[in-house]
Short mmCIF file of C-alpha atoms in Angstrom, two decimals:
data_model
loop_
_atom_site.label_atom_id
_atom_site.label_comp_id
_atom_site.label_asym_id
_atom_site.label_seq_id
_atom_site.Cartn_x
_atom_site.Cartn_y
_atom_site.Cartn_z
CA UNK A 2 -11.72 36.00 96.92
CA UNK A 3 -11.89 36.51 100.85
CA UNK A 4 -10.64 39.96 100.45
CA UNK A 5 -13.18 40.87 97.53
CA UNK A 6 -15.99 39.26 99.87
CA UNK A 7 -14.88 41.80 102.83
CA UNK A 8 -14.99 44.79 100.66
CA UNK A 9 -18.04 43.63 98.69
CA UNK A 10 -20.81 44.60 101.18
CA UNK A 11 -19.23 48.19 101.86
CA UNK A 12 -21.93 50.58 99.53
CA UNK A 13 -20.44 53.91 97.60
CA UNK A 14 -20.37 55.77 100.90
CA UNK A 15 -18.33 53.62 102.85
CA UNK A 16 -15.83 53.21 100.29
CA UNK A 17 -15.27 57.20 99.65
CA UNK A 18 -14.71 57.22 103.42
CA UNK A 19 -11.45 54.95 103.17
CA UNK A 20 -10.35 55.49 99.53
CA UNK A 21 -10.66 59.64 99.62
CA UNK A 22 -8.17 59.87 103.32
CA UNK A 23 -5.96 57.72 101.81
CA UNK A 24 -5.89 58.87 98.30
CA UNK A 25 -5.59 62.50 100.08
CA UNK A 26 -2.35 61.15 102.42
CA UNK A 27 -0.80 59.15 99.38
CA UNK A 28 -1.02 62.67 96.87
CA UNK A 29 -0.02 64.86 99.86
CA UNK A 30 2.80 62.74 100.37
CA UNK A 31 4.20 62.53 97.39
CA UNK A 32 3.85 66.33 96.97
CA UNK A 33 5.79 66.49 99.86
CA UNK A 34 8.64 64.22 99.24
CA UNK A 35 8.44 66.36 95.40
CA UNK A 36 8.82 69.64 97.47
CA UNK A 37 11.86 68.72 99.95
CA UNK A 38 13.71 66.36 97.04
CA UNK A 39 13.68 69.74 94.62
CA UNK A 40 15.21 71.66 97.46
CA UNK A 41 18.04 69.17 97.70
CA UNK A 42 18.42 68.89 94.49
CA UNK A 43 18.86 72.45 93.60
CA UNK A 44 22.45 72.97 95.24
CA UNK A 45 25.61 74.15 93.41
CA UNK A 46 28.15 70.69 92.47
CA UNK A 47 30.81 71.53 95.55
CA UNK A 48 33.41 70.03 93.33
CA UNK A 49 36.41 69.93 93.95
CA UNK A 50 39.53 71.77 92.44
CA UNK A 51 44.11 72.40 92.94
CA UNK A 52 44.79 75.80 92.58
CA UNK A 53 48.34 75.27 93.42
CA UNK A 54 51.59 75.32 91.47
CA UNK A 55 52.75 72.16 89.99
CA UNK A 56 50.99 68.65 90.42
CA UNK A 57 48.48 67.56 93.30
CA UNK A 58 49.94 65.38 96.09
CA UNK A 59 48.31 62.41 96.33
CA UNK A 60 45.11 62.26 98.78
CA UNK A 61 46.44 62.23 102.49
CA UNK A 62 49.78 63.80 101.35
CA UNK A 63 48.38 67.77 101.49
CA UNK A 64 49.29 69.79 104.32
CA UNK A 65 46.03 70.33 106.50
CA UNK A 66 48.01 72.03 109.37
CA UNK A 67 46.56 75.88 110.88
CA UNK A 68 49.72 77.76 111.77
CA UNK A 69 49.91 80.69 113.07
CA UNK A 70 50.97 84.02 111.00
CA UNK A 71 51.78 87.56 112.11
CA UNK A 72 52.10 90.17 109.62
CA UNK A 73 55.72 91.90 109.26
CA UNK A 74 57.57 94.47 107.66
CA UNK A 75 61.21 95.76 107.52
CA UNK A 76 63.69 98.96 106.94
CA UNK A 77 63.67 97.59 103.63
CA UNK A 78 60.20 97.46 102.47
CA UNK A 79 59.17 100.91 103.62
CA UNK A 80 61.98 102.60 102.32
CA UNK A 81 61.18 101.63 99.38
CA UNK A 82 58.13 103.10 99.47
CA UNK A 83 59.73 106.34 100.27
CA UNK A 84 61.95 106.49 98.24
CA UNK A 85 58.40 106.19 95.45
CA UNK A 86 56.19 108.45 96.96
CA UNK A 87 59.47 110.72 96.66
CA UNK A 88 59.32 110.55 92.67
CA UNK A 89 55.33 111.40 92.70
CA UNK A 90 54.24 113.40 89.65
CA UNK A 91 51.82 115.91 90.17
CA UNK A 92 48.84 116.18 87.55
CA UNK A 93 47.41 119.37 87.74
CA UNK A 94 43.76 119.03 87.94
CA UNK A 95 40.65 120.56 86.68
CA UNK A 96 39.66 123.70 88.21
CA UNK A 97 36.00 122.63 90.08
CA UNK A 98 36.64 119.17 88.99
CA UNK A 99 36.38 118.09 92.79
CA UNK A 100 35.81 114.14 92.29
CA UNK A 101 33.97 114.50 88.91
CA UNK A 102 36.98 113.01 86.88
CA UNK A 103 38.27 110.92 89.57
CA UNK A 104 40.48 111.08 92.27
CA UNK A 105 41.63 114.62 92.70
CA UNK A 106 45.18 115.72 91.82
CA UNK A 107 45.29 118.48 94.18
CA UNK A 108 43.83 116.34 97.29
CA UNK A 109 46.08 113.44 96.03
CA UNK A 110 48.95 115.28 96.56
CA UNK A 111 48.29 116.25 100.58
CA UNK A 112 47.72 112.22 100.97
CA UNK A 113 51.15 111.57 99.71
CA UNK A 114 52.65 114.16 101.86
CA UNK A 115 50.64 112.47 104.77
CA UNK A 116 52.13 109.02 103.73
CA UNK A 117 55.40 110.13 103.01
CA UNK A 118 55.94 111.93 106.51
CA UNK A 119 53.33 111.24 109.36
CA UNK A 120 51.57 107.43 108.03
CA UNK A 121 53.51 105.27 110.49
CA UNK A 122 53.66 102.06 108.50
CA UNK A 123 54.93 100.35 111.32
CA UNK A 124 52.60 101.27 114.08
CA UNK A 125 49.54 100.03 111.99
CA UNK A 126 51.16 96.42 111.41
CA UNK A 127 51.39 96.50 115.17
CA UNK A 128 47.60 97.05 115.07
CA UNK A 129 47.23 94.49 113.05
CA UNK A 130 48.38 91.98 114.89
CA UNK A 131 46.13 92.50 117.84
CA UNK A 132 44.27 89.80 116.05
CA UNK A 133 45.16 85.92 115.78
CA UNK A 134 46.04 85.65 112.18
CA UNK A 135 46.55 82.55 110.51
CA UNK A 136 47.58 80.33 107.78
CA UNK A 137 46.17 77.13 106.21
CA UNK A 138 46.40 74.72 103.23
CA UNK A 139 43.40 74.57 100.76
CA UNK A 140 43.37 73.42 97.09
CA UNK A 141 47.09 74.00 96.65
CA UNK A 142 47.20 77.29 97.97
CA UNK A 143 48.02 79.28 101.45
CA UNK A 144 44.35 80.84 103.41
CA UNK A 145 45.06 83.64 105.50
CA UNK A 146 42.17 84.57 107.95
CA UNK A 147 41.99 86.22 111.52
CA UNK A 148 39.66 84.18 114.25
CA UNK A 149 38.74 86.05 117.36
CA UNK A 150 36.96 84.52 119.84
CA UNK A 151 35.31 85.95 123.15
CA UNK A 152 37.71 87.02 125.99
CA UNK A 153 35.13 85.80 128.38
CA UNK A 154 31.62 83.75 127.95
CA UNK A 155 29.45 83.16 130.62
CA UNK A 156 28.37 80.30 131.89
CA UNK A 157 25.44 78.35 129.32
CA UNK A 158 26.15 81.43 126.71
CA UNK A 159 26.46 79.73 123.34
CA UNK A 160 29.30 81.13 121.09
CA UNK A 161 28.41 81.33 117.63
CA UNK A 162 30.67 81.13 114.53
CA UNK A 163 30.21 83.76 111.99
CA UNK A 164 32.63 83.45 108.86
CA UNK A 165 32.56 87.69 107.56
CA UNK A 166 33.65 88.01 103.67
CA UNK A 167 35.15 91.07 101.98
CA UNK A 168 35.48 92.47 98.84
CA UNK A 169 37.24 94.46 96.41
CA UNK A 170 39.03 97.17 96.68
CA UNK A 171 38.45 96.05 100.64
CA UNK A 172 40.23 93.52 102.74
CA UNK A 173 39.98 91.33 106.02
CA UNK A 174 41.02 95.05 107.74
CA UNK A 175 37.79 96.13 107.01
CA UNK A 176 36.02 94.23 109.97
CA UNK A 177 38.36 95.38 112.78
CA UNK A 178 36.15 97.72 114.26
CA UNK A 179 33.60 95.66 114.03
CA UNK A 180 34.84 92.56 115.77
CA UNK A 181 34.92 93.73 119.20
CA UNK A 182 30.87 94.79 118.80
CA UNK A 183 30.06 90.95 118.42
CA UNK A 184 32.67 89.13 120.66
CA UNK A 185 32.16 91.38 123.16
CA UNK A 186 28.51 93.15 122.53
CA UNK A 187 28.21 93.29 126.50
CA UNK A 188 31.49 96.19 126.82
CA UNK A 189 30.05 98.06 124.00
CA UNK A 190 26.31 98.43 124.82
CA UNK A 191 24.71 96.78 122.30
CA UNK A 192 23.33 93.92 124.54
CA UNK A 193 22.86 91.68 127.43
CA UNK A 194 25.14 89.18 126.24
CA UNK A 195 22.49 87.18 124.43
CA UNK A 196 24.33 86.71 121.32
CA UNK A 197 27.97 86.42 121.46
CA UNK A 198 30.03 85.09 117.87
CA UNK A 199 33.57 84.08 117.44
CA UNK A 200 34.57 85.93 113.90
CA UNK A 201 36.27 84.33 111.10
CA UNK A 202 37.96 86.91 108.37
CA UNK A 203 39.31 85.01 105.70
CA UNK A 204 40.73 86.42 102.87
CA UNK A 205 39.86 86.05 99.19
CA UNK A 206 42.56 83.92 97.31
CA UNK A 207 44.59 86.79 95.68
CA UNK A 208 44.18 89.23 97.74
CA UNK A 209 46.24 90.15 101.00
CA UNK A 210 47.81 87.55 102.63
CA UNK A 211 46.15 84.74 101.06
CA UNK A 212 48.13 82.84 98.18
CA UNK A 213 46.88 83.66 94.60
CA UNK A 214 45.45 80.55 92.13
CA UNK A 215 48.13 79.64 89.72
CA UNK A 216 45.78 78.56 87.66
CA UNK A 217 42.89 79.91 85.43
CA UNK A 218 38.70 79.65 86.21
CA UNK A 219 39.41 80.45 89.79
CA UNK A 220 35.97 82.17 90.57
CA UNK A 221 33.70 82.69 93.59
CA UNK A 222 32.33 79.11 93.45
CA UNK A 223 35.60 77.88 93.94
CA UNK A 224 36.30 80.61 96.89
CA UNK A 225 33.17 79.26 98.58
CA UNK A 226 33.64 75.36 98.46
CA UNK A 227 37.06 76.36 100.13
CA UNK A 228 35.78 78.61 102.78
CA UNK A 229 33.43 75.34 103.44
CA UNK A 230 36.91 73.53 103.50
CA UNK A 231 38.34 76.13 106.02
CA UNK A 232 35.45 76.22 108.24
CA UNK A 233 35.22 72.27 108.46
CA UNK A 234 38.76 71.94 109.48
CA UNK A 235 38.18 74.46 112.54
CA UNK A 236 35.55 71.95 113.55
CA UNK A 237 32.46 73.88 112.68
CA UNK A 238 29.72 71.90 111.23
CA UNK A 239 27.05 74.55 110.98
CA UNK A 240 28.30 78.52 110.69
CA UNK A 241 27.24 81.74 110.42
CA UNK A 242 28.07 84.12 107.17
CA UNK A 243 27.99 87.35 106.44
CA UNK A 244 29.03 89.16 103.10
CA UNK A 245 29.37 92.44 100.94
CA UNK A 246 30.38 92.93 97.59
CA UNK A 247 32.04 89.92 96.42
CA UNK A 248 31.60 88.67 100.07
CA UNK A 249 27.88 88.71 99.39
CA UNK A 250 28.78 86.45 96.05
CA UNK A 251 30.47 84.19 97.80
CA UNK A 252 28.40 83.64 101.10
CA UNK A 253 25.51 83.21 98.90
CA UNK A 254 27.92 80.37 96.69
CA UNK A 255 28.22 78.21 100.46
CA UNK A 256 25.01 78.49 101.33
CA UNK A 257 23.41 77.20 97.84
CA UNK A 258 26.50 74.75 98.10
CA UNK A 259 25.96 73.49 101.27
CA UNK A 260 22.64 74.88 103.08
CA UNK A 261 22.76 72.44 105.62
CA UNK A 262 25.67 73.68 107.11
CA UNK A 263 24.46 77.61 106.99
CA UNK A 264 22.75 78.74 110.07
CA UNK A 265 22.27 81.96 108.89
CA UNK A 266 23.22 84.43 105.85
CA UNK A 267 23.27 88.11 106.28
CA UNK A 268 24.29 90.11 103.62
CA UNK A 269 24.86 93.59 103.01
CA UNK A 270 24.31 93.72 99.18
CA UNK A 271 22.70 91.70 97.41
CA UNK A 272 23.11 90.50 93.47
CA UNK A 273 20.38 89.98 90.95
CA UNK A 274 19.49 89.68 87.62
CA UNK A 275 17.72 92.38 86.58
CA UNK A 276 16.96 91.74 83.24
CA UNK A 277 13.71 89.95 81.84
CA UNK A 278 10.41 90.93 80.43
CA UNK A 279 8.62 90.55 84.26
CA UNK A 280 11.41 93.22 85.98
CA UNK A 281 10.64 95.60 83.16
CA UNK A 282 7.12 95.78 83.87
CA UNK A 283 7.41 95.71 87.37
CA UNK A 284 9.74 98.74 87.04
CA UNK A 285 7.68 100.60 84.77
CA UNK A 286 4.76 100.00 87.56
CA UNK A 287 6.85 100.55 90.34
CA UNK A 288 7.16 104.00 89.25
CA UNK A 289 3.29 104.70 89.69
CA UNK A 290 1.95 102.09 91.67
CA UNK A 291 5.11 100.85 93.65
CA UNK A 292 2.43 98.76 95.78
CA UNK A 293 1.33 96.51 92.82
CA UNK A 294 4.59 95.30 92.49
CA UNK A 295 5.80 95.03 96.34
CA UNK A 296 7.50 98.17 96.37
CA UNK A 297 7.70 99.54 99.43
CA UNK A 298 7.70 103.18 99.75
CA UNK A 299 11.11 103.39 101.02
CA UNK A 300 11.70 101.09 98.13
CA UNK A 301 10.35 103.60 95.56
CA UNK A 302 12.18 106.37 97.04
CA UNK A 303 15.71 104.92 96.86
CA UNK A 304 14.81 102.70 93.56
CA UNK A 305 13.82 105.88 91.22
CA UNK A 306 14.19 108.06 88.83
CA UNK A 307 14.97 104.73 87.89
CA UNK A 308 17.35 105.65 84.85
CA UNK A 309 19.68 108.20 87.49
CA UNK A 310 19.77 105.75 90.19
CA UNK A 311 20.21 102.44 87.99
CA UNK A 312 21.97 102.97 84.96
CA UNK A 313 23.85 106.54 84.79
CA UNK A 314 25.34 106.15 88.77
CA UNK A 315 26.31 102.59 87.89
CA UNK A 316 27.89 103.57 84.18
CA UNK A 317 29.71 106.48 86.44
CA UNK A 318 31.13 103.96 88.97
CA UNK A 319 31.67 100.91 86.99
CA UNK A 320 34.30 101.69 84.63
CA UNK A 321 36.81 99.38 86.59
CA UNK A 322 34.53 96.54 86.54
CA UNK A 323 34.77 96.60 82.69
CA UNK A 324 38.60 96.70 83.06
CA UNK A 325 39.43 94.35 85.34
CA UNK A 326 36.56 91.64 83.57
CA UNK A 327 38.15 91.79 80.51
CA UNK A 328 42.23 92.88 80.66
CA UNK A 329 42.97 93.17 84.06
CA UNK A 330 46.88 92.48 84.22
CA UNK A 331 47.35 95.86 81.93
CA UNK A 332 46.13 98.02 84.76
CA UNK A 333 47.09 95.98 87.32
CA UNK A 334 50.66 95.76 86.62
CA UNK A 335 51.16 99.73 86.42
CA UNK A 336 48.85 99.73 89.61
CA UNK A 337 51.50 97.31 91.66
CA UNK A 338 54.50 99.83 90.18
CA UNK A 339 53.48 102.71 91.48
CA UNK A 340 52.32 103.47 94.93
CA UNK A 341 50.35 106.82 94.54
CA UNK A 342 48.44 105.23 91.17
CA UNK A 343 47.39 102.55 93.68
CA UNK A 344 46.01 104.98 96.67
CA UNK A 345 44.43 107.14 94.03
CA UNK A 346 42.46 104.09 92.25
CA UNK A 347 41.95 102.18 95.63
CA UNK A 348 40.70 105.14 98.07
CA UNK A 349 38.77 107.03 94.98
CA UNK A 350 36.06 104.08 95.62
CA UNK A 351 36.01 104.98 99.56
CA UNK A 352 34.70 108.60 97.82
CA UNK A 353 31.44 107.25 95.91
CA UNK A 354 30.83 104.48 96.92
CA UNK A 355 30.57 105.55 101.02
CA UNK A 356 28.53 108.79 99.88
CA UNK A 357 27.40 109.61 95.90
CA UNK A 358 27.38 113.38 97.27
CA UNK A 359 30.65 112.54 97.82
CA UNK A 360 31.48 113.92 93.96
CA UNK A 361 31.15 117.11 94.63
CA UNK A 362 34.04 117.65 97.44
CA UNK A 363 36.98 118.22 96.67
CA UNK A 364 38.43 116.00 99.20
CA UNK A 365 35.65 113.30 98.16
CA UNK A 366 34.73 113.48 101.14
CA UNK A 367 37.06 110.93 102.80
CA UNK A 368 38.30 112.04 105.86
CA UNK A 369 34.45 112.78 106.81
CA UNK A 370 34.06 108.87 107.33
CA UNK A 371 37.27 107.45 107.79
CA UNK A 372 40.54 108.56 108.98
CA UNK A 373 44.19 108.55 106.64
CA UNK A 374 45.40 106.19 109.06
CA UNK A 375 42.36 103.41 107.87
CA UNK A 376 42.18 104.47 103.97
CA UNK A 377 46.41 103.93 103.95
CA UNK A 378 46.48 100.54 105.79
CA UNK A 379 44.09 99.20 103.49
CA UNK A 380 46.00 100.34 100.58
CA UNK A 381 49.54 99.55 102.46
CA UNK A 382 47.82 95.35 102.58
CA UNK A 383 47.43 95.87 98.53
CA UNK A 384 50.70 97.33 98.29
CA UNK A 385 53.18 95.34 100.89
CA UNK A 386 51.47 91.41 99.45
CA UNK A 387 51.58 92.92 95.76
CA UNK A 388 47.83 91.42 95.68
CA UNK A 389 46.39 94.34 93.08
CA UNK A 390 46.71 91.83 90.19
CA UNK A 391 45.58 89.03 91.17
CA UNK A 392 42.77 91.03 93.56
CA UNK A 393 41.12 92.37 89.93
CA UNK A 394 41.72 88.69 88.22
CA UNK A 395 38.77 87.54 90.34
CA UNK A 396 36.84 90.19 88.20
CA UNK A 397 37.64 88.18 84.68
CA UNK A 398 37.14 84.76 86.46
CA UNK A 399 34.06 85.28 87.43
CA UNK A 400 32.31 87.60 84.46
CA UNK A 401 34.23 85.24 82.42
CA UNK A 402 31.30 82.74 83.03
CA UNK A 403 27.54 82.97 82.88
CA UNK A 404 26.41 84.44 85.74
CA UNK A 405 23.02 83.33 85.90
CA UNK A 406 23.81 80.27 87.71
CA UNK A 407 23.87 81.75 90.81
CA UNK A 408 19.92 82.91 89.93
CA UNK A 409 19.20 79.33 88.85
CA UNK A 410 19.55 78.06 92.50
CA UNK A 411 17.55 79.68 94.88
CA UNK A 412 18.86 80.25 98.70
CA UNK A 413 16.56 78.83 101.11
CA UNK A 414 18.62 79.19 104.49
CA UNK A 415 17.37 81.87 106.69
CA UNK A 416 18.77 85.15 105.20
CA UNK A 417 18.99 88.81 106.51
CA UNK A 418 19.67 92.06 104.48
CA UNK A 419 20.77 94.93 105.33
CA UNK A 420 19.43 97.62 102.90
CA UNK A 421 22.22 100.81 103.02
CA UNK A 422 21.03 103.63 101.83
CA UNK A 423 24.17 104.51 100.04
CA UNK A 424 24.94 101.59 98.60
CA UNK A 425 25.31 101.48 94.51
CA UNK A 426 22.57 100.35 93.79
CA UNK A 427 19.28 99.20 95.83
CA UNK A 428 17.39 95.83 95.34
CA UNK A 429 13.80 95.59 96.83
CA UNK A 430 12.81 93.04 98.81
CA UNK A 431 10.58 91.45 96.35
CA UNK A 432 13.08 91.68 94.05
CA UNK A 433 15.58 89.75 96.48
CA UNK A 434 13.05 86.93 97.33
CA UNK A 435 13.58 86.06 93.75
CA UNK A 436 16.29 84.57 94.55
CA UNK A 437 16.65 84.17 98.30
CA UNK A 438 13.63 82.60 99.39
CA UNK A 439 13.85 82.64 103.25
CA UNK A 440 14.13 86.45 103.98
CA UNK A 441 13.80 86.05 107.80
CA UNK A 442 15.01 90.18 108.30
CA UNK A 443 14.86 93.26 105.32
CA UNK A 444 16.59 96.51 107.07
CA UNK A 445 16.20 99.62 105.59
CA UNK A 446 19.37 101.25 107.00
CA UNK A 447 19.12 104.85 107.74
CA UNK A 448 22.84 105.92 106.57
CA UNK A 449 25.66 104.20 105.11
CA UNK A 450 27.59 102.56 102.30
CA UNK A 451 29.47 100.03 100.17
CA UNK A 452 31.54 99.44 102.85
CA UNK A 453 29.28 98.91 105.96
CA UNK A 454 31.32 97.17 108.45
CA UNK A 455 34.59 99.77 107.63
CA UNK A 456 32.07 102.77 107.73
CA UNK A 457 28.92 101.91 109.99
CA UNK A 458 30.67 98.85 112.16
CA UNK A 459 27.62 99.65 115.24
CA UNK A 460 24.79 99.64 112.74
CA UNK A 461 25.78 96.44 111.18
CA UNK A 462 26.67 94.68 114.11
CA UNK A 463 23.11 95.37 115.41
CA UNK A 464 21.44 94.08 112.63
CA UNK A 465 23.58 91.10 112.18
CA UNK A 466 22.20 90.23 116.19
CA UNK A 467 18.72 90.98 115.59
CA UNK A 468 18.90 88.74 112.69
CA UNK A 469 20.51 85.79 114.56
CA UNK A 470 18.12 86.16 117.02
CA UNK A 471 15.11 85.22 114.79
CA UNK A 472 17.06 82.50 113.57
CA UNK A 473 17.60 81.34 116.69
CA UNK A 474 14.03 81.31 117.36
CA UNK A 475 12.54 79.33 114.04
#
């Protein structure tokens, strides 16, 4: 009754001046908590999962231990090899077929002479090793990585972890020449010293030097919630990650797994869904009116004719994707036989995908971007760890599932791309902010491919810094 007696006197006015503020702070409030709670909510399960062989060890019994690894080879292995490339059959090829029908014969055979007589096997595992490499225990099964960190850091200079993902047919080898660039951006002109990383190069379960799954469903969700695992047990709570081709699948896994941990992502491709009844139309528009649909012109140049760029290129180049998602072991095995079968349908991808123009040489263009020595020690890590299998495995595991969960969750840590004009195929930014909704940098590269850090290491490294340094800044 008091309180009815207070409020009683107060006229229409006077109550609208207390009820509408607070009515306003209560709605606003709960739109807020509505906003941040969906944002939590909308992570991918980190799980958990034993890849191993045999039976989990009970919890506290698994080996958690980071030992040191150095990569070896003998008399043995690489006569072996020898005595292989020795038996090579020659296919005689087309006449004009240059890269048309695949690797050509004619080229094939003057990179088997090159292996067989001058690739010094030995002196590239040397070169390997200039890097720490390691081993650890995750889920049952053996991690390889490298982890460089800075030979000197000033005094105050923050060192930043950045976890770098490959892909397939790629490896961990494919960042060396871009490590020193950001441990050491000062020696190599790129910058004051303002942003200096330590680099972590794991590789993908399966391939390399890291321990296949013995077991089925192992897929890119699984690779990232272990990468989380790896990066935790260096002691880094919040990271850095950068990511092409299946890199690019898996970075994007951690950070809708575990945003609060992601700094940063930077990716240099990026996956999308592309069907639905709203990207038809905006295609169809795009073609005309590429503004009305946030189409950049840049955009509409690299994006059309859509049918060349989008469907015939990526029927051309995607005939292994079909084989290794469905019956991979078939190839695989006669892959992992035969030495020369493995170069040709490893370093045939270095051709297209680094340059489509690339089809019309009848080298492929290869030794334009990258020397024998690089394209044979990337296929020598396939061939030495017998990793072609279980590399094209991760194909099935993961097309095996529905892939539009990783649309379903949105990525809302800071994210960079860089756009390569080469690359197979070219996703807008408003395409991408379907999905990644915190697109902090959008680089339209002005050369390069597929295989940025392996072809374009400066470029990349430049645009990975300029994108940590707007994070930095939020």
């Amino acid at each position: 009754e008091s309180v009815m007696s207070w409020i009683g006197p107060f006229d229409y006015s006077q109550k609208n001046a207390v009820l509408v503020p607070v009515a306003t702070l209560g709605i606003g409030g709960m739109l807020l908590y509505w906003l941040r709670s969906g944002h939590k909510i909308k992570t991918i399960d980190m799980g958990d999962g034993w890849w191993g062989a045999g039976e989990r060890p009970p919890k506290g019994k698994e080996d958690t231990s980071i030992r040191p690894f150095k990569i070896e080879t003998s008399d043995k292995e690489i006569e072996d090899l020898h005595q292989r490339l020795d038996r090579f059959r020659f296919t005689p090829h087309v006449e004009g077929a240059a890269f048309h029908y695949g690797f050509n014969s004619s080229y094939l055979r003057k990179v088997v002479d090159y292996w067989r007589n001058q690739f010094d096997w030995r002196k590239q595992v040397e070169m390997l090793n200039k890097y720490p490499h390691f081993h650890t225990t995750i889920e049952g099964i053996d991690i390889h990585f490298i982890h460089v960190k800075p030979s000197y850091v000033p005094h105050g200079q923050a060192v930043r972890p950045l976890l770098m993902v490959h892909g397939w047919p790629g490896s961990f080898y494919e960042f060396y020449k871009i490590i020193p660039l950001l441990t050491e951006p000062g020696k190599h002109g790129l910058n004051e010293g303002d942003v200096v990383f330590e680099v972590i190069c794991p590789s993908i379960p399966g391939y390399a030097f890291s321990e296949a799954s013995h077991q089925k469903e192992f897929d890119s969700i699984a690779t990232a919630r272990i990468f989380h695992k790896l990066m935790n047990r260096l002691g880094f709570k919040e990271y850095y990650l950068q990511g092409g081709d299946w890199g690019s699948r898996i970075t994007t896994n951690m950070a809708q797994m575990l945003p609060q941990s992601v700094k940063g992502l930077h990716l240099n491709l990026v996956f999308i869904a592309t069907q639905g009844l709203g990207k038809m139309i905006r295609t169809m528009l795009g073609a005309y009116v590429p503004w009305l649909v946030g189409f950049s012109r840049e955009d509409a140049r690299r994006f059309y004719p859509f049918m060349q760029k989008n469907v015939y290129d990526v029927l051309r180049e995607s005939g292994y994707l079909h084989i290794q998602a469905t019956k991979p072991d078939t190839a695989g095995c006669g892959l992992n036989d035969s030495p020369v079968g493995l170069a040709a349908y490893i370093m045939e991808k270095f051709s297209t995908w680094t340059d489509k123009s690339f089809l019309h040489k009848d080298d492929g263009g290869l030794e334009s971007k990258y020397s024998l020595d690089e394209l044979l020690t990337n296929v020598m890590i396939y061939w030495v760890t017998s990793s072609i299998v279980s590399s094209m495995r991760f194909y099935k595991e993961n097309f095996s599932k529905d892939p539009r969960i990783h649309d379903r969750v949105s990525v809302y840590v800071p994210t960079g791309i860089a756009a390569f004009p080469q690359e197979i195929v070219h996703v807008p930014r408003a395409w991408a902010k379907d999905v990644y909704k915190n697109i902090v940098t959008y680089t339209y590269m002005p050369r390069g491919g597929h295989f940025a850090a392996f072809e374009e290491p400066k470029l990349l490294a430049q645009d990975i810094m300029q994108f940590v340094r707007k994070v930095e800044q939020l």
